Amino acid sequence: MVSAYMPSEGEIRSELQKLQDLGFLIENESISDIKNDLHSSEIWADVFWRRRKNHAIRIDPEIQFIFDDNPKTILEIGTAYGRVLSKIAVESEKQTTKAKLFGIEICKHCKKYFQAYSKEHPLLEDCNVLFDDFLKTNNVFQKQFDVIVLPMNTFPSFPILMLEDLFSAVRKHLNPNGVWIFSTYKPKASDKKYKSENLRENHSGELLVEIGEDIIAGEHYQFPAIKKDYGMQAITYSLYNRLTREYKLKERGIYRNTREFINPEDLKKIIKDNDFQIKFIDTSSHSAVYCLSKT
């Protein structure tokens, strides 16, 4: 496993000072206000649901490979409200023998949105979805699956220190002859390594509205990428304000997120060190899609 470390309190304080100097944070906000659980929070479920119209046009390159070996069981990690699982269900309907579809989602607050999306996409009603932590749960409907898929470039959201746990959990729930398919960001074709200029300082925002619901104002600040021995690391702060229809503040949350951009050669080593082998890598789309099997 490549080396990694947890951020020190001093590093986080330095980040907060810059964010306050920029006016991103207000003066009295401190390290005690920072949260690291965005993707299991209620605000994230609401945000992700409200992005669904933009998500609808997204191309998911992983799906074209899922049915190559006629799987009977498929598990999607990170199902959220069911957008990708719905696409998998549509493809399953085209197969001679339909696969049994399963999903797992760490954010329990997504359950109501999965139910709502299922009404619009009835094939989801035949899918079994568990709202639990894939890395910890022992209850994923059945012991092992023919295909496990981690779509939407979710792989870089796992900190380096958690990759061993991720690989271990996949091994536990993957059939001996099964495949694990995941996608990650890819470097430019002419580059062998991710360069910091491709992961520059960035500020952005979004206003998310639903008729009759509270308003969510999101603001994001990404620090310049940090070079690591395995590639690059990008730290992003997400600030979410929940407002009434009269624009009065109801809730404010500050979240620190890490994305890991692993050099392809280092990722290949991590895969081998965790007792997997690469069946193929497809880079024909906006992502690099990896298909792995157990060694």
Short mmCIF file of C-alpha atoms in Angstrom, two decimals:
data_model
loop_
_atom_site.label_atom_id
_atom_site.label_comp_id
_atom_site.label_asym_id
_atom_site.label_seq_id
_atom_site.Cartn_x
_atom_site.Cartn_y
_atom_site.Cartn_z
CA MET A 1 0.00 0.00 0.00
CA VAL A 2 1.30 3.48 -0.80
CA SER A 3 2.06 5.80 2.08
CA ALA A 4 -0.54 8.32 3.28
CA TYR A 5 -1.30 10.40 6.33
CA MET A 6 -4.21 12.02 8.08
CA PRO A 7 -4.29 15.84 8.00
CA SER A 8 -3.04 17.51 11.15
CA GLU A 9 -5.06 20.03 13.08
CA GLY A 10 -2.52 22.63 12.02
CA GLU A 11 -3.13 21.92 8.32
CA ILE A 12 -6.87 22.27 8.73
CA ARG A 13 -6.46 25.50 10.73
CA SER A 14 -4.30 26.87 7.93
CA GLU A 15 -6.98 25.99 5.39
CA LEU A 16 -9.66 27.65 7.50
CA GLN A 17 -7.59 30.80 7.87
CA LYS A 18 -7.32 31.14 4.10
CA LEU A 19 -11.04 30.51 3.68
CA GLN A 20 -11.78 33.24 6.22
CA ASP A 21 -9.32 35.62 4.55
CA LEU A 22 -11.12 35.01 1.26
CA GLY A 23 -14.52 35.59 2.83
CA PHE A 24 -15.65 32.03 2.12
CA LEU A 25 -16.13 31.43 5.84
CA ILE A 26 -17.28 33.94 8.40
CA GLU A 27 -14.99 35.07 11.20
CA ASN A 28 -16.38 33.07 14.10
CA GLU A 29 -16.36 29.70 12.28
CA SER A 30 -13.69 27.35 13.60
CA ILE A 31 -12.32 23.84 13.29
CA SER A 32 -15.16 22.53 15.47
CA ASP A 33 -17.63 23.53 12.74
CA ILE A 34 -15.97 21.36 10.07
CA LYS A 35 -17.63 18.05 9.22
CA ASN A 36 -16.29 15.12 7.21
CA ASP A 37 -19.51 13.19 6.66
CA LEU A 38 -21.07 15.02 3.72
CA HIS A 39 -21.95 11.88 1.78
CA SER A 40 -23.95 10.39 4.63
CA SER A 41 -25.73 13.61 5.59
CA GLU A 42 -29.32 14.70 4.94
CA ILE A 43 -28.16 17.82 3.11
CA TRP A 44 -26.20 15.68 0.64
CA ALA A 45 -29.26 13.53 -0.12
CA ASP A 46 -31.25 16.69 -0.80
CA VAL A 47 -28.47 18.19 -2.94
CA PHE A 48 -27.90 15.05 -4.98
CA TRP A 49 -31.63 14.64 -5.61
CA ARG A 50 -31.95 18.21 -6.82
CA ARG A 51 -29.13 17.67 -9.29
CA ARG A 52 -31.03 14.82 -10.96
CA LYS A 53 -32.04 16.82 -14.06
CA ASN A 54 -28.38 17.55 -14.78
CA HIS A 55 -27.48 13.93 -14.00
CA ALA A 56 -30.04 12.70 -16.52
CA ILE A 57 -27.80 13.59 -19.47
CA ARG A 58 -24.68 12.01 -17.97
CA ILE A 59 -23.05 9.16 -19.88
CA ASP A 60 -22.10 6.17 -17.70
CA PRO A 61 -19.37 4.22 -19.51
CA GLU A 62 -19.28 1.42 -16.93
CA ILE A 63 -22.67 0.03 -17.98
CA GLN A 64 -21.55 -1.25 -21.39
CA PHE A 65 -19.24 -3.79 -19.71
CA ILE A 66 -21.50 -5.09 -16.94
CA PHE A 67 -23.22 -7.80 -18.99
CA ASP A 68 -20.17 -9.11 -20.89
CA ASP A 69 -20.14 -12.41 -18.97
CA ASN A 70 -23.91 -12.83 -18.53
CA PRO A 71 -24.01 -12.16 -14.79
CA LYS A 72 -26.87 -13.48 -12.70
CA THR A 73 -26.34 -11.04 -9.81
CA ILE A 74 -25.16 -7.41 -9.85
CA LEU A 75 -24.44 -5.09 -6.93
CA GLU A 76 -24.04 -1.35 -7.35
CA ILE A 77 -22.10 0.54 -4.64
CA GLY A 78 -23.40 4.07 -4.09
CA THR A 79 -26.93 3.75 -5.46
CA ALA A 80 -28.18 7.12 -4.14
CA TYR A 81 -31.63 7.71 -5.66
CA GLY A 82 -31.20 5.00 -8.29
CA ARG A 83 -30.19 6.76 -11.50
CA VAL A 84 -27.43 4.34 -12.54
CA LEU A 85 -29.21 1.26 -11.16
CA SER A 86 -32.20 2.19 -13.30
CA LYS A 87 -29.98 2.19 -16.40
CA ILE A 88 -28.55 -1.19 -15.39
CA ALA A 89 -32.11 -2.49 -15.00
CA VAL A 90 -32.97 -1.34 -18.53
CA GLU A 91 -29.94 -3.17 -19.93
CA SER A 92 -30.81 -6.27 -17.91
CA GLU A 93 -34.21 -6.37 -19.56
CA LYS A 94 -32.46 -6.77 -22.92
CA GLN A 95 -30.58 -9.89 -21.82
CA THR A 96 -31.79 -13.44 -22.50
CA THR A 97 -31.72 -14.09 -18.76
CA LYS A 98 -32.35 -11.09 -16.55
CA ALA A 99 -29.96 -10.52 -13.66
CA LYS A 100 -31.02 -9.93 -10.08
CA LEU A 101 -30.10 -6.36 -9.19
CA PHE A 102 -28.97 -5.03 -5.86
CA GLY A 103 -27.69 -1.73 -4.55
CA ILE A 104 -26.16 -0.30 -1.40
CA GLU A 105 -26.07 3.35 -0.36
CA ILE A 106 -24.35 4.78 2.73
CA CYS A 107 -26.71 7.77 3.00
CA LYS A 108 -29.92 6.61 4.68
CA HIS A 109 -31.54 9.94 3.77
CA CYS A 110 -31.53 8.85 0.10
CA LYS A 111 -34.15 6.19 0.77
CA LYS A 112 -37.12 8.52 0.25
CA TYR A 113 -35.64 9.75 -3.01
CA PHE A 114 -35.05 6.19 -4.22
CA GLN A 115 -38.72 5.49 -3.52
CA ALA A 116 -39.73 8.63 -5.43
CA TYR A 117 -37.47 7.80 -8.40
CA SER A 118 -38.79 4.23 -8.45
CA LYS A 119 -42.28 5.56 -9.15
CA GLU A 120 -40.92 7.21 -12.29
CA HIS A 121 -38.76 4.19 -13.20
CA PRO A 122 -40.76 1.04 -12.29
CA LEU A 123 -37.90 -1.38 -13.05
CA LEU A 124 -36.30 -0.18 -9.81
CA GLU A 125 -39.15 -1.73 -7.86
CA ASP A 126 -37.64 -5.15 -8.58
CA CYS A 127 -34.22 -4.08 -7.27
CA ASN A 128 -33.13 -4.70 -3.69
CA VAL A 129 -31.41 -1.67 -2.17
CA LEU A 130 -29.84 -1.51 1.28
CA PHE A 131 -29.07 1.79 2.97
CA ASP A 132 -25.92 0.96 4.90
CA ASP A 133 -22.11 1.26 4.81
CA PHE A 134 -20.68 -1.19 2.27
CA LEU A 135 -17.34 -1.27 4.10
CA LYS A 136 -18.93 -2.38 7.38
CA THR A 137 -22.20 -4.17 6.75
CA ASN A 138 -22.65 -7.94 6.80
CA ASN A 139 -26.13 -7.68 5.31
CA VAL A 140 -26.04 -7.25 1.54
CA PHE A 141 -28.89 -9.65 0.67
CA GLN A 142 -26.60 -12.48 -0.33
CA LYS A 143 -23.00 -13.45 0.25
CA GLN A 144 -21.46 -12.79 -3.16
CA PHE A 145 -22.22 -11.26 -6.58
CA ASP A 146 -21.13 -11.88 -10.16
CA VAL A 147 -20.55 -8.16 -10.79
CA ILE A 148 -19.88 -5.32 -8.38
CA VAL A 149 -19.91 -1.85 -9.92
CA LEU A 150 -18.75 1.48 -8.47
CA PRO A 151 -19.78 4.06 -11.08
CA MET A 152 -19.67 7.83 -11.61
CA ASN A 153 -15.94 8.31 -10.84
CA THR A 154 -16.66 7.58 -7.18
CA PHE A 155 -13.36 5.75 -6.70
CA PRO A 156 -11.30 8.96 -6.11
CA SER A 157 -13.65 9.90 -3.24
CA PHE A 158 -12.19 7.07 -1.16
CA PRO A 159 -9.17 8.38 0.77
CA ILE A 160 -5.98 6.44 0.22
CA LEU A 161 -6.17 5.15 3.79
CA MET A 162 -9.57 3.57 3.04
CA LEU A 163 -8.63 1.76 -0.18
CA GLU A 164 -7.48 -1.38 1.60
CA ASP A 165 -10.88 -1.59 3.31
CA LEU A 166 -12.65 -1.01 -0.01
CA PHE A 167 -10.70 -3.76 -1.79
CA SER A 168 -11.26 -6.11 1.15
CA ALA A 169 -15.03 -5.50 1.14
CA VAL A 170 -15.24 -6.08 -2.61
CA ARG A 171 -13.25 -9.32 -2.31
CA LYS A 172 -15.60 -10.51 0.41
CA HIS A 173 -18.72 -9.93 -1.69
CA LEU A 174 -17.41 -10.87 -5.16
CA ASN A 175 -17.91 -14.36 -6.60
CA PRO A 176 -14.65 -16.26 -7.32
CA ASN A 177 -15.12 -15.69 -11.06
CA GLY A 178 -16.81 -12.32 -10.71
CA VAL A 179 -15.64 -8.89 -11.82
CA TRP A 180 -15.41 -5.52 -10.15
CA ILE A 181 -15.96 -2.54 -12.42
CA PHE A 182 -15.16 1.00 -11.30
CA SER A 183 -14.38 4.31 -12.96
CA THR A 184 -11.91 7.01 -12.10
CA TYR A 185 -10.64 10.23 -13.62
CA LYS A 186 -8.03 9.73 -16.28
CA PRO A 187 -4.94 11.81 -17.06
CA LYS A 188 -4.47 13.36 -20.46
CA ALA A 189 -3.38 10.88 -23.07
CA SER A 190 0.01 12.58 -23.31
CA ASP A 191 0.51 12.53 -19.55
CA LYS A 192 1.60 9.63 -17.41
CA LYS A 193 0.91 11.54 -14.21
CA TYR A 194 -1.72 13.96 -12.98
CA LYS A 195 -0.31 17.46 -12.96
CA SER A 196 -1.21 20.10 -10.42
CA GLU A 197 -2.12 22.62 -13.11
CA ASN A 198 -4.98 20.31 -14.08
CA LEU A 199 -6.26 20.44 -10.49
CA ARG A 200 -6.05 24.14 -9.80
CA GLU A 201 -7.64 26.39 -7.24
CA ASN A 202 -11.32 26.74 -7.98
CA HIS A 203 -14.40 28.45 -6.55
CA SER A 204 -17.96 27.63 -7.60
CA GLY A 205 -21.54 27.76 -6.39
CA GLU A 206 -25.01 26.39 -7.00
CA LEU A 207 -28.56 27.32 -6.11
CA LEU A 208 -30.84 24.30 -5.76
CA VAL A 209 -34.59 24.80 -5.68
CA GLU A 210 -37.69 22.62 -5.63
CA ILE A 211 -41.20 24.06 -5.66
CA GLY A 212 -42.60 24.14 -2.13
CA GLU A 213 -39.29 23.07 -0.54
CA ASP A 214 -36.54 24.91 1.29
CA ILE A 215 -33.84 26.50 -0.87
CA ILE A 216 -30.28 25.16 -0.75
CA ALA A 217 -27.38 27.45 -1.61
CA GLY A 218 -24.11 25.60 -2.13
CA GLU A 219 -20.63 27.06 -2.38
CA HIS A 220 -17.42 25.14 -3.03
CA TYR A 221 -13.75 26.03 -2.74
CA GLN A 222 -11.01 23.69 -3.97
CA PHE A 223 -7.45 24.31 -2.86
CA PRO A 224 -4.65 23.83 -5.40
CA ALA A 225 -3.87 20.13 -5.69
CA ILE A 226 -1.10 18.75 -3.49
CA LYS A 227 1.51 16.49 -5.05
CA LYS A 228 1.78 13.10 -3.36
CA ASP A 229 4.03 10.12 -3.96
CA TYR A 230 1.05 8.32 -5.53
CA GLY A 231 -0.32 11.25 -7.58
CA MET A 232 -2.30 14.30 -6.50
CA GLN A 233 -4.69 15.10 -3.68
CA ALA A 234 -7.38 17.79 -3.88
CA ILE A 235 -9.06 19.26 -0.80
CA THR A 236 -12.46 20.86 -1.29
CA TYR A 237 -14.65 22.66 1.22
CA SER A 238 -18.39 22.62 0.57
CA LEU A 239 -20.60 25.14 2.32
CA TYR A 240 -24.35 24.50 2.30
CA ASN A 241 -26.96 26.95 3.55
CA ARG A 242 -30.56 25.79 3.82
CA LEU A 243 -32.95 28.73 3.47
CA THR A 244 -36.68 29.23 3.84
CA ARG A 245 -38.70 30.43 0.87
CA GLU A 246 -38.24 33.89 2.41
CA TYR A 247 -34.44 33.32 2.27
CA LYS A 248 -34.01 33.11 6.04
CA LEU A 249 -31.18 30.84 7.17
CA LYS A 250 -32.34 27.53 8.68
CA GLU A 251 -29.17 25.46 8.55
CA ARG A 252 -25.52 25.94 7.71
CA GLY A 253 -23.00 23.15 7.22
CA ILE A 254 -19.29 23.18 6.34
CA TYR A 255 -17.81 19.97 4.93
CA ARG A 256 -14.22 19.04 4.10
CA ASN A 257 -13.76 16.53 1.27
CA THR A 258 -10.73 14.79 -0.18
CA ARG A 259 -10.29 13.40 -3.69
CA GLU A 260 -7.32 11.24 -4.60
CA PHE A 261 -5.97 11.29 -8.15
CA ILE A 262 -3.79 8.20 -8.35
CA ASN A 263 -1.17 7.78 -11.04
CA PRO A 264 -2.15 4.84 -13.30
CA GLU A 265 1.05 2.93 -12.49
CA ASP A 266 0.55 3.42 -8.76
CA LEU A 267 -3.07 2.32 -9.06
CA LYS A 268 -1.96 -0.84 -10.84
CA LYS A 269 0.38 -1.57 -7.91
CA ILE A 270 -2.41 -0.97 -5.39
CA ILE A 271 -4.63 -3.37 -7.33
CA LYS A 272 -1.94 -6.06 -7.37
CA ASP A 273 -1.08 -5.55 -3.69
CA ASN A 274 -4.72 -6.12 -2.81
CA ASP A 275 -4.89 -9.44 -4.67
CA PHE A 276 -6.78 -8.32 -7.75
CA GLN A 277 -5.78 -8.45 -11.39
CA ILE A 278 -6.78 -6.15 -14.23
CA LYS A 279 -8.89 -7.78 -16.94
CA PHE A 280 -8.95 -4.57 -18.97
CA ILE A 281 -8.86 -0.79 -18.76
CA ASP A 282 -11.06 1.25 -21.10
CA THR A 283 -10.17 4.91 -21.66
CA SER A 284 -12.40 5.63 -24.64
CA SER A 285 -14.80 7.84 -22.63
CA HIS A 286 -14.46 10.75 -20.20
CA SER A 287 -13.39 8.25 -17.51
CA ALA A 288 -10.95 5.38 -17.12
CA VAL A 289 -13.02 2.24 -16.53
CA TYR A 290 -11.23 -0.59 -14.73
CA CYS A 291 -12.47 -4.18 -14.79
CA LEU A 292 -10.83 -6.35 -12.12
CA SER A 293 -11.02 -9.97 -11.06
CA LYS A 294 -9.65 -11.80 -8.02
CA THR A 295 -6.23 -13.38 -8.26
#
